[in-house]
Coordinates of C-alpha atoms and ligand atoms in Angstrom, one line a residue:
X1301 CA 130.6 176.1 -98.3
X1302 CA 129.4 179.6 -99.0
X1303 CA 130.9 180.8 -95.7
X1304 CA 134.5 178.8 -96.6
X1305 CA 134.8 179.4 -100.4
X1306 CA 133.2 182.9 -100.7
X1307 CA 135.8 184.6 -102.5
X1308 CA 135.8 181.2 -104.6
X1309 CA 131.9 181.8 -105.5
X1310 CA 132.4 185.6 -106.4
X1311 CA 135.3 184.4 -108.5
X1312 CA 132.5 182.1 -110.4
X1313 CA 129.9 184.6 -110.5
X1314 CA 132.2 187.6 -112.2
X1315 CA 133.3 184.6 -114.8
X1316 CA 129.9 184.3 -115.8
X1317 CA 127.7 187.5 -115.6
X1318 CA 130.7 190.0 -114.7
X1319 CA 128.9 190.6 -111.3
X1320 CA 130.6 192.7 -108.5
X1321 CA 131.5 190.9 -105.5
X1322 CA 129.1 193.6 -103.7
X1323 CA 125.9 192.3 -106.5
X1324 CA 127.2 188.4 -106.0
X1325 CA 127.0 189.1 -102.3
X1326 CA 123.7 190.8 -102.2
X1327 CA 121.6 188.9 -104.6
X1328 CA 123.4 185.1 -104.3
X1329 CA 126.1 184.3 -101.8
X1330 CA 124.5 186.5 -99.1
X1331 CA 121.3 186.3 -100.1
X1332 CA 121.3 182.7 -99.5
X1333 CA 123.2 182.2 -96.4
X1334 CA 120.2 184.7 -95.1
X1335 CA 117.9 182.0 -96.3
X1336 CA 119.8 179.2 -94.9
X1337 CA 119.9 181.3 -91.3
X1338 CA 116.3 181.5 -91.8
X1339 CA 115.2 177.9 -92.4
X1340 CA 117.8 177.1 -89.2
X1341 CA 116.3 179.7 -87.0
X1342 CA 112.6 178.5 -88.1
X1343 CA 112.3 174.5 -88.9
X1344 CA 111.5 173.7 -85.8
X1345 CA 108.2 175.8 -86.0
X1346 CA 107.7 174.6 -89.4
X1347 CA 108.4 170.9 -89.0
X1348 CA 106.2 171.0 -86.0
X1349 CA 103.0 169.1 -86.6
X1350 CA 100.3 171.5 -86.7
X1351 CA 96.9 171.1 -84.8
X1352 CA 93.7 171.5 -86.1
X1353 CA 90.5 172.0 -84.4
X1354 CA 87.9 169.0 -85.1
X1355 CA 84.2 170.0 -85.2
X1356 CA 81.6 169.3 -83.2
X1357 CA 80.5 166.2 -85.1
X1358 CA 84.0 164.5 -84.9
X1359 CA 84.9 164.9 -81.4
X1360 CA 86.0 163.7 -79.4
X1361 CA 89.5 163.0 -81.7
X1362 CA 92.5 165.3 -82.5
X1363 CA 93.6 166.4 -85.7
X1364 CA 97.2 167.3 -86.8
X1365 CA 98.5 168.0 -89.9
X1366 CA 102.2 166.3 -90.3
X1367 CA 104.6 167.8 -93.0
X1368 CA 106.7 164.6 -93.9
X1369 CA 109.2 164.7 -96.9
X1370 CA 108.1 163.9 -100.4
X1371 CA 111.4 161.8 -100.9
X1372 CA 113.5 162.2 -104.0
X1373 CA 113.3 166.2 -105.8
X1374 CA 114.3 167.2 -109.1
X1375 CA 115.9 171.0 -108.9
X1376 CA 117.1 172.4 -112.2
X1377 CA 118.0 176.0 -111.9
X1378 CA 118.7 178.6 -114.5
X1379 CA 121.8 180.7 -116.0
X1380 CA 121.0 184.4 -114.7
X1381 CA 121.6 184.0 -110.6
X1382 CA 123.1 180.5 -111.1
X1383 CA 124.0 180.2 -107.3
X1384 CA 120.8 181.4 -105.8
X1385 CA 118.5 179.9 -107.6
X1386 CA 120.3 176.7 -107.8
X1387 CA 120.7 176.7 -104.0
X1388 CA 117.6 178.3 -102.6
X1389 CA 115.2 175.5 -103.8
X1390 CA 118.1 173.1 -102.4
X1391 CA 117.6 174.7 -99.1
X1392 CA 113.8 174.3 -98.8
X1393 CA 114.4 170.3 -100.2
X1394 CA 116.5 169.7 -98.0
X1395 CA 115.2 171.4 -94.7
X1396 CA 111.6 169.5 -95.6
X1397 CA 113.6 165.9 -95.5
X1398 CA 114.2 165.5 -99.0
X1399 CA 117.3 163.7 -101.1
X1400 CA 118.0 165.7 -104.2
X1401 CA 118.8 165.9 -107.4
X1402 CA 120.4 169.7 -108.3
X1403 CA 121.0 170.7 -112.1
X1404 CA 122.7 174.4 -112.6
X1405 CA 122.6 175.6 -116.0
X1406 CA 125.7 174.7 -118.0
X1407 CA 125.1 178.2 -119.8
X1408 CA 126.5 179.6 -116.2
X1409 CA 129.9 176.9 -116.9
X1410 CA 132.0 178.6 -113.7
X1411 CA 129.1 178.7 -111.1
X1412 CA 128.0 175.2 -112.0
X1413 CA 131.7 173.6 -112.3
X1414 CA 131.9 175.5 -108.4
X1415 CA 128.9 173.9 -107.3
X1416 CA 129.5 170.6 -108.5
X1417 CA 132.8 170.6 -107.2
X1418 CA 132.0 172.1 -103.6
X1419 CA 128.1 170.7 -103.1
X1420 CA 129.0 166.8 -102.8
X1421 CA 131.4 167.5 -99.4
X1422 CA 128.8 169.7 -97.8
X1423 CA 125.6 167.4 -98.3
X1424 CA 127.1 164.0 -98.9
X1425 CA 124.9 161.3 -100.3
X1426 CA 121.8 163.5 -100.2
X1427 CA 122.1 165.2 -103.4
X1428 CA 123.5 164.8 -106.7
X1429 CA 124.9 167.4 -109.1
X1430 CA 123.9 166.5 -112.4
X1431 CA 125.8 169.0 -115.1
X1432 CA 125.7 169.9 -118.8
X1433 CA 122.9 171.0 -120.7
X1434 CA 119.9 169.3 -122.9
X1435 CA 121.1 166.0 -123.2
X1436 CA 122.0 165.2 -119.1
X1437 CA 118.6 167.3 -118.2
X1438 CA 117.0 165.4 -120.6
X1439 CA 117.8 161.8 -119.0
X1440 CA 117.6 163.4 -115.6
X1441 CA 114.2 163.7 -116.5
X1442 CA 113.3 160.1 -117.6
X1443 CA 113.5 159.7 -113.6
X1444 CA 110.9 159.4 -110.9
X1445 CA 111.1 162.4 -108.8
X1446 CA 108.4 163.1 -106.0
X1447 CA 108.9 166.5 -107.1
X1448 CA 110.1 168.7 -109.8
X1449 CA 111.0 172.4 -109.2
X1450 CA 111.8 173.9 -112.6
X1451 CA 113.4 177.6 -113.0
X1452 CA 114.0 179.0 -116.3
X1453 CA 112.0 179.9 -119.4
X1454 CA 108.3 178.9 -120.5
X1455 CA 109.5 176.9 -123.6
X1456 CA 111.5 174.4 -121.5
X1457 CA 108.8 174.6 -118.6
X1458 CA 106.7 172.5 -120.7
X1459 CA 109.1 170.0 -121.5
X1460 CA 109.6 169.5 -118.0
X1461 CA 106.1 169.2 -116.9
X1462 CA 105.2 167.2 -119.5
X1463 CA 108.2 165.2 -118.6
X1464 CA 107.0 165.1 -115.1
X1465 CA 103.5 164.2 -115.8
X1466 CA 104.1 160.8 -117.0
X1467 CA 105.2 160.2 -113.6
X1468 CA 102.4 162.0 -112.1
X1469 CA 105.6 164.0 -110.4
X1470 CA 103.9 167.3 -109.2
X1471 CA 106.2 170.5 -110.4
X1472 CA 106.7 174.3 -109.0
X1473 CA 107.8 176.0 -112.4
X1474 CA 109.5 179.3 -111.5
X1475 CA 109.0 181.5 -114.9
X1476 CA 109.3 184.9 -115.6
X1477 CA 107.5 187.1 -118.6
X1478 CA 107.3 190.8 -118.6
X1479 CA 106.9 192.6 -115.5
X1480 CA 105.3 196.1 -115.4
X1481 CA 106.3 198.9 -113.2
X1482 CA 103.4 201.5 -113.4
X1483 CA 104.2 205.2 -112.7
X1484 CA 101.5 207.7 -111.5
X1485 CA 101.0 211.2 -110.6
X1486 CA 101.1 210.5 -106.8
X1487 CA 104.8 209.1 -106.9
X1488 CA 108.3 210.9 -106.9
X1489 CA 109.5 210.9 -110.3
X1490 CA 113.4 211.3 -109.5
X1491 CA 112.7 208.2 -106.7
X1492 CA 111.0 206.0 -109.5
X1493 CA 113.2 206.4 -111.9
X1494 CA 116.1 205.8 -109.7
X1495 CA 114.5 202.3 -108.6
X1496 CA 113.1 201.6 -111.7
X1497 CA 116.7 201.9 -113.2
X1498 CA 118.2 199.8 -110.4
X1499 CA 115.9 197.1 -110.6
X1500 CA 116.1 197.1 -114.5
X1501 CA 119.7 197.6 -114.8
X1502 CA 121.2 195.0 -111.9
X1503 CA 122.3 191.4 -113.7
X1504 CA 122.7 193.5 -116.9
X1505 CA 118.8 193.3 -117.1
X1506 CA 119.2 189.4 -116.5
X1507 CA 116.2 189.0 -113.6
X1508 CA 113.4 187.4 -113.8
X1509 CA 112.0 190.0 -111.7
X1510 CA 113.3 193.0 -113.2
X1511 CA 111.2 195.9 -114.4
X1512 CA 110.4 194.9 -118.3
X1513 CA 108.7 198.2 -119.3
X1514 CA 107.4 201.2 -117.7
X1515 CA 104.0 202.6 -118.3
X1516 CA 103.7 206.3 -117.2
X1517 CA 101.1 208.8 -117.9
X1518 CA 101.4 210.6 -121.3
X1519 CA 102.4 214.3 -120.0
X1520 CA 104.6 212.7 -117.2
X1521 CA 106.7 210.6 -119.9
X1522 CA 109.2 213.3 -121.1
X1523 CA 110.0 214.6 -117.3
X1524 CA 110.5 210.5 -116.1
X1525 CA 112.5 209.5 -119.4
X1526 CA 115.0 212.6 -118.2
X1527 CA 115.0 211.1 -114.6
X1528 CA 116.3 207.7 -115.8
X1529 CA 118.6 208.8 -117.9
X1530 CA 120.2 210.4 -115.1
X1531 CA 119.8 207.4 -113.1
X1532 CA 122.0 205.4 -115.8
X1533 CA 124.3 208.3 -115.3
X1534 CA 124.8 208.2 -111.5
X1535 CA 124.6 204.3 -111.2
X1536 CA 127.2 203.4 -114.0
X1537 CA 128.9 207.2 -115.2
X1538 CA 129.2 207.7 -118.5
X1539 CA 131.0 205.0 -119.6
X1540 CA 128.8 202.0 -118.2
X1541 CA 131.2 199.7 -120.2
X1542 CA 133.9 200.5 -117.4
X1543 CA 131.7 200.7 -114.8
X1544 CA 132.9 198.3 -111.7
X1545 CA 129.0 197.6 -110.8
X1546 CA 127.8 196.9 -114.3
X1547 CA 127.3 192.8 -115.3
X1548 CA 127.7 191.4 -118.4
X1549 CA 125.0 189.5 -120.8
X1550 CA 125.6 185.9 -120.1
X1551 CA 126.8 184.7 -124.0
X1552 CA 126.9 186.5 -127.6
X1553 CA 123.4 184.4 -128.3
X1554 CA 121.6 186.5 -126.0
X1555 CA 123.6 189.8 -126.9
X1556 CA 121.9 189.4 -130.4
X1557 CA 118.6 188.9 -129.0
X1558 CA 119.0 192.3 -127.6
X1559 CA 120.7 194.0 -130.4
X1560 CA 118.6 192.4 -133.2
X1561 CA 115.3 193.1 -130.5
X1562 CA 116.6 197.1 -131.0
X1563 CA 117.2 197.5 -134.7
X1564 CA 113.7 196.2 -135.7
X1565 CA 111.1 198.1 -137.4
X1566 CA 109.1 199.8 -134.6
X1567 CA 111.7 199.3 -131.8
X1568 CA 111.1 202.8 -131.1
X1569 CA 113.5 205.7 -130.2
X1570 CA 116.6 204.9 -128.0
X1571 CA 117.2 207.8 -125.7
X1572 CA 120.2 206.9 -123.9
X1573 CA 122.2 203.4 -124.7
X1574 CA 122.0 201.3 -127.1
X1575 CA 125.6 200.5 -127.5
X1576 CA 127.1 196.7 -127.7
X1577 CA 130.3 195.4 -127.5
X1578 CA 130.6 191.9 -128.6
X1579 CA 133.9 190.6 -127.5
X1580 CA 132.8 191.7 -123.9
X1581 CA 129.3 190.5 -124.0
X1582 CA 128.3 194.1 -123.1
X1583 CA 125.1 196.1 -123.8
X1584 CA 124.9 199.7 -122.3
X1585 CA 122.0 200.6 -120.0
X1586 CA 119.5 201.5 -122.4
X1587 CA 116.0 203.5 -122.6
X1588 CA 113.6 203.1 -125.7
X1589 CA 110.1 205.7 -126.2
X1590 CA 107.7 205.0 -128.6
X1591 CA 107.7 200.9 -129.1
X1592 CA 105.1 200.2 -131.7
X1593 CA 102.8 197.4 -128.9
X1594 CA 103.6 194.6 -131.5
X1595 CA 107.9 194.9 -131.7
X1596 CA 109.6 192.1 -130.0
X1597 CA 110.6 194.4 -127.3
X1598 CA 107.1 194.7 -126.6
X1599 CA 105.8 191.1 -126.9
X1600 CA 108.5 189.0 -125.9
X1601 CA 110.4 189.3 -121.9
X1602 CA 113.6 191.2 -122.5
X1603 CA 116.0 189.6 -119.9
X1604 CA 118.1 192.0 -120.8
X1605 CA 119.4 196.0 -120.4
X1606 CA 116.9 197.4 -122.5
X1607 CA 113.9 199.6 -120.7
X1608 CA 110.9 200.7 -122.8
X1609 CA 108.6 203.4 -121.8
X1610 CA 105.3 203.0 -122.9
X1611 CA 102.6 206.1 -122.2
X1612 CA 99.2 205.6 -120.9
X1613 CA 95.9 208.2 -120.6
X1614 CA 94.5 207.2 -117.1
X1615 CA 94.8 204.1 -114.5
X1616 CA 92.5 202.4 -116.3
X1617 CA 94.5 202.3 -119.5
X1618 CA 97.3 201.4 -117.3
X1619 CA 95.4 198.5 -116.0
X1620 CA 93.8 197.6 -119.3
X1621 CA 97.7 197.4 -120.8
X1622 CA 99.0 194.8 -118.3
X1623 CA 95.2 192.6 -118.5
X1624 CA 95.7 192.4 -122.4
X1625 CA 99.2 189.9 -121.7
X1626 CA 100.0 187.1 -119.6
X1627 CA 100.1 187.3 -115.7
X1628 CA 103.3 188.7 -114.9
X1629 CA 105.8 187.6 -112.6
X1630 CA 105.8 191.0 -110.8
X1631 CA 104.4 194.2 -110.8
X1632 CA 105.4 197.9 -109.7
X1633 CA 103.3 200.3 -108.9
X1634 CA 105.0 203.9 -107.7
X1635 CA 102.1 205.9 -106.2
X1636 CA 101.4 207.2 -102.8
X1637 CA 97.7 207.2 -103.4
X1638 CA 95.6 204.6 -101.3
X1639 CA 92.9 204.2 -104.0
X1640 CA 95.3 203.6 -106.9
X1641 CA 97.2 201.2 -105.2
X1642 CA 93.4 199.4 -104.3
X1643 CA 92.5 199.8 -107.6
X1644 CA 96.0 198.0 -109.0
X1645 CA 95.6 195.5 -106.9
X1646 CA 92.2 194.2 -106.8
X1647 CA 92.5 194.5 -110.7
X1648 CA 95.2 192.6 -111.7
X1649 CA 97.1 189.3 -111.2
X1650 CA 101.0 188.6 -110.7
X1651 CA 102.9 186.4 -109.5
X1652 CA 104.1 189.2 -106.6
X1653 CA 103.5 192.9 -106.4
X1654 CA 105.8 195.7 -105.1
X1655 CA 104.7 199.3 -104.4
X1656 CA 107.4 202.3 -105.0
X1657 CA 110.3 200.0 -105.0
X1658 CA 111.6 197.0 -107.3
X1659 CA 113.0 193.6 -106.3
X1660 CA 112.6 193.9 -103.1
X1661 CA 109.9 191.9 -102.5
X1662 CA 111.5 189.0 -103.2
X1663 CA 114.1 189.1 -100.5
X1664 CA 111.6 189.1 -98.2
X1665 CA 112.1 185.7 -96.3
X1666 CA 108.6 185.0 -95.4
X1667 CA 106.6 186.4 -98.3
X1668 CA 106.3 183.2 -101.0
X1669 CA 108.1 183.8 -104.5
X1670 CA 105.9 182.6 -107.3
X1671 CA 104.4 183.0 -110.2
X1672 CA 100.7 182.6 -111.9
X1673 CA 99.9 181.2 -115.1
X1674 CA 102.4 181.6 -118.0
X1675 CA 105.1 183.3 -115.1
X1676 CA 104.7 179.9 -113.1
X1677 CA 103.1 177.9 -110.7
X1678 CA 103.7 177.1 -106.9
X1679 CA 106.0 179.3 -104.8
X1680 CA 109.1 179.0 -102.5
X1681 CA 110.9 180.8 -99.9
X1682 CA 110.3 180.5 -96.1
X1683 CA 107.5 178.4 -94.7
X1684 CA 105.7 178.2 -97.8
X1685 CA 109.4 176.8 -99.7
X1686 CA 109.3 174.2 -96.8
X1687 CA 105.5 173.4 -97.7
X1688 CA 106.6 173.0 -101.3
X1689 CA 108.9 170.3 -100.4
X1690 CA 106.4 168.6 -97.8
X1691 CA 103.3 166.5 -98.1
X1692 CA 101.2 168.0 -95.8
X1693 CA 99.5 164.8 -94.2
X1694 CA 96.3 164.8 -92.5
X1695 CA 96.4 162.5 -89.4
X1696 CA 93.3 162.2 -87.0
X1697 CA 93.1 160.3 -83.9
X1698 CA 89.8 158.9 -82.6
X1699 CA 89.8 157.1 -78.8
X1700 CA 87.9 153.8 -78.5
X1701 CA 85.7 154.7 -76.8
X1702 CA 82.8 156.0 -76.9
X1703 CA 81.2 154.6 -80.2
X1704 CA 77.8 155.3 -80.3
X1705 CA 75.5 152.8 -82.5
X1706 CA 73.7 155.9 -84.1
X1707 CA 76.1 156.1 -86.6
X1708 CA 75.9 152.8 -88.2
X1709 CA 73.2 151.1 -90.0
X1710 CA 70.7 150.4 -89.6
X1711 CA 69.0 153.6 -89.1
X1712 CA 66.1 153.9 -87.5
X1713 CA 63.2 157.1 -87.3
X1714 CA 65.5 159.0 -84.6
X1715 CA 68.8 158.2 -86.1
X1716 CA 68.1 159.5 -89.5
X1717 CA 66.3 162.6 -87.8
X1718 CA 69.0 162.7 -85.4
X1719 CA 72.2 162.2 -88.2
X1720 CA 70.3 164.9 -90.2
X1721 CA 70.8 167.9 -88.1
X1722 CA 74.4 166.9 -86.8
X1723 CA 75.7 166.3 -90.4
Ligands
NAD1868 P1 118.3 178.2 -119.1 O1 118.5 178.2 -120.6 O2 119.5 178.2 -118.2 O3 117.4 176.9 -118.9 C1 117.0 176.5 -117.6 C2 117.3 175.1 -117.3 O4 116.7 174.3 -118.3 C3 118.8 174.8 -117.5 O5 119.3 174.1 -116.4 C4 118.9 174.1 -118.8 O6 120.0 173.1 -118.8 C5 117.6 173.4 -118.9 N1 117.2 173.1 -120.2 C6 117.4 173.9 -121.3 N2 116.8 173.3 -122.4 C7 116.3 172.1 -122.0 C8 115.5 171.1 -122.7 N3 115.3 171.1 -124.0 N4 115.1 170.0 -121.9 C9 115.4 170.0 -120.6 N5 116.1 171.0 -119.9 C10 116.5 172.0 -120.6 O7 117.4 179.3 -118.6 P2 116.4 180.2 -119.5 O8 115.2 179.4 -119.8 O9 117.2 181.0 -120.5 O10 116.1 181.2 -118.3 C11 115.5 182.5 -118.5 C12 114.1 182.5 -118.1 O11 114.0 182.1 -116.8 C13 113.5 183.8 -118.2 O12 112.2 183.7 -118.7 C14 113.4 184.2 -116.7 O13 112.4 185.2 -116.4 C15 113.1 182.9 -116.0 N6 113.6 183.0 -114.7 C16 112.7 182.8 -113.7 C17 113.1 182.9 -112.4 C18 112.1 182.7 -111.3 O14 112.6 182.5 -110.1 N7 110.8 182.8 -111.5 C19 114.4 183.1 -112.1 C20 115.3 183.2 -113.1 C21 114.9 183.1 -114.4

């Protein structure tokens, strides 16, 4: 389907979030034909029953663990990479033996009219499109499902798992929150800002992944803010409005989320952006100094074009800073010094972490995508998406014979001397 009707899946994408055909190609229609090629090249490894060594006490016997499929799956994917994320769970369901049940986000109306359209052909009786928006997800829910894999906001995330746990239905909930991207001493400031701006900017700021502020050290901050503004410059010219490569924000509800999270008391100090257009559902590229910690832009996940930069006195600040808000769903660190990046890591939690890039780190096919705590729980992608979908049954084998008596009752002197060392 995404091999056939390509240009018919761009056409979908640019409808919705204005995406290039280059960005629908990269970070959806590519993106998950490269998982699809993955899960072909690699489900017979992961399907494989896996053997695991008995100990002494056990043996003689064998020990496998199966994966067999869960049955039925509940996939309901949000608006902001409506294809991918829609299709990439559906992948692991299906490759792990499930049936589905698929919901894209009706705020995404082209993409999810494509998919329901296209989807029933390619997997037949296996999965079912369910489309529209509360009401349809809402009954979907009253279902049975042997699993529920939930992308999209926290606020809905508990309906659904609260949904699910009257079923006892176990749930992966993909989330997102805000994801730091830490700049130190050690790293290239023209680099950094030029990734940081990328990963910030791509989707019109609409990635669960994306960069949600920067924290760099107080006498860098004037030297980095210069680097991203010429970052905005060289990715999207002057005019970012015209700019070929630059998406749109999905509807005028979330534009004035942004704009209204920009005019508040304590937004801070826009240095380059700031501009919206509302008939085009356009925001400019934009860069705020000086957020007071307790403006929306500062408590709330953007999911948007708007990048604050936020100062810090040393790594411990830094560090300090993320470990006073929820677990992230990622977090950047640019710095080419070993300790730092020990330090960083051993000292805080996120759902993935990155050094001196952004976003890449999800299209790595065998890393697992997840989150922890309020940015999610359970993970996909590669063997670990397959595992998501599986119940990993134990199944041990014992031969007849022997069968010693000193294991049964009832127990004499020896045996209980004898049962006490072996177990
Ligand atoms: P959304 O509004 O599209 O909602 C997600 C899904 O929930 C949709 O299919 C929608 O129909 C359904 N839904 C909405 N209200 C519902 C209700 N009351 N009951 C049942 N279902 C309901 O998406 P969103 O929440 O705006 O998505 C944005 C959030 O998703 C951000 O926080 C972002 O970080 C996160 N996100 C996470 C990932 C990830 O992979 N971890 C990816 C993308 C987005």
């Amino acid at each position: 389907m995404l091999v056939t009707s390509t240009s018919d899946a761009e056409t979908a994408l640019a409808a919705d979030l204005g995406k290039s055909a280059i960005e629908s190609w990269m970070t959806e229609i590519g993106f998950t034909i490269g998982q699809i090629d993955h899960a072909l090249d690699h489900l017979d490894h992961w399907a494989r029953p896996r053997r695991v060594r008995l100990q002494m006490t056990l043996r003689p016997g064998s020990a496998r663990i199966v994966p067999t499929p869960l049955g039925l799956v509940g996939i309901i994917a949000p608006w902001n990479y409506p294809l991918q994320l829609t299709l990439a769970p559906l992948v692991a369901a299906i490759t792990a033996g499930n049936t589905a049940m698929v919901k894209p986000s009706e705020l995404a109306p082209a993409t999810s009219a494509f998919l329901a359209d296209r989807l029933p052909a390619v997997v037949g009786d296996h999965v079912g499109v369910v489309t529209g928006g509360v009401e349809p997800t809402s009954a979907m829910l009253e279902h049975r499902f042997d699993h529920m894999f939930y992308t999209g906001g926290a606020r809905v995330a508990r309906v659904v798992a609260t949904a699910a746990a009257r079923h006892l239905t176990p749930t992966t909930l993909e989330l997102g929150g805000k994801s730091p991207a830490i700049v130190t001493e050690s790293a290239d400031l023209r680099i950094a800002a030029r990734r940081i701006a990328w990963g910030r900017f791509v989707n019109a700021g609409q990635t669960c992944v994306a960069p949600d502020y920067v924290l760099v050290p107080r006498h860098l901050r004037d030297g980095l803010v210069q680097h991203l503004v010429d970052a905005v410059g060289d990715l999207y010219g002057p005019d970012p409005s015209a700019s070929e490569d630059y998406g749109k924000i999905i509807n005028t509800h979330h534009l004035s989320r942004l704009v209204g999270y920009l005019s508040e008391d304590g937004a801070g100090q826009i240095v380059i952006g700031g501009s919206a257009d509302p008939d085009r559902c356009h925001l400019d590229p934009t860069v705020v100094i000086d957020p007071d910690p307790s403006c929306a832009l500062m408590t709330d996940e953007i999911f948007g074009p708007v990048l604050p930069v936020v100062t810090y006195d040393d790594l411990d600040d830094a560090i300090a800073q993320i470990r006073s808000r929820p677990h992230p769903l990622a977090l950047y660190l640019f710095s080419t010094n070993d300790d730092q990046i020990a330090q960083v890591t051993a000292r805080t939690t996120s759902g993935g972490m990155l050094v001196n890039h952004t976003l890449l780190h999800l299209a790595a096919e065998d890393l697992p995508f997840g989150g922890v705590g309020e940015s999610g729980m359970g993970a996909y992608h590669g063997q670990v998406g397959f595992d998501t979908f599986s119940h990993l049954r134990s199944v041990m084998r014992r031969p007849m014979r022997p069968d010693p008596s000193l294991m049964y009752p009832p127990y004499g002197p020896l045996a209980r001397r004898l049962l006490r060392r072996l177990f």
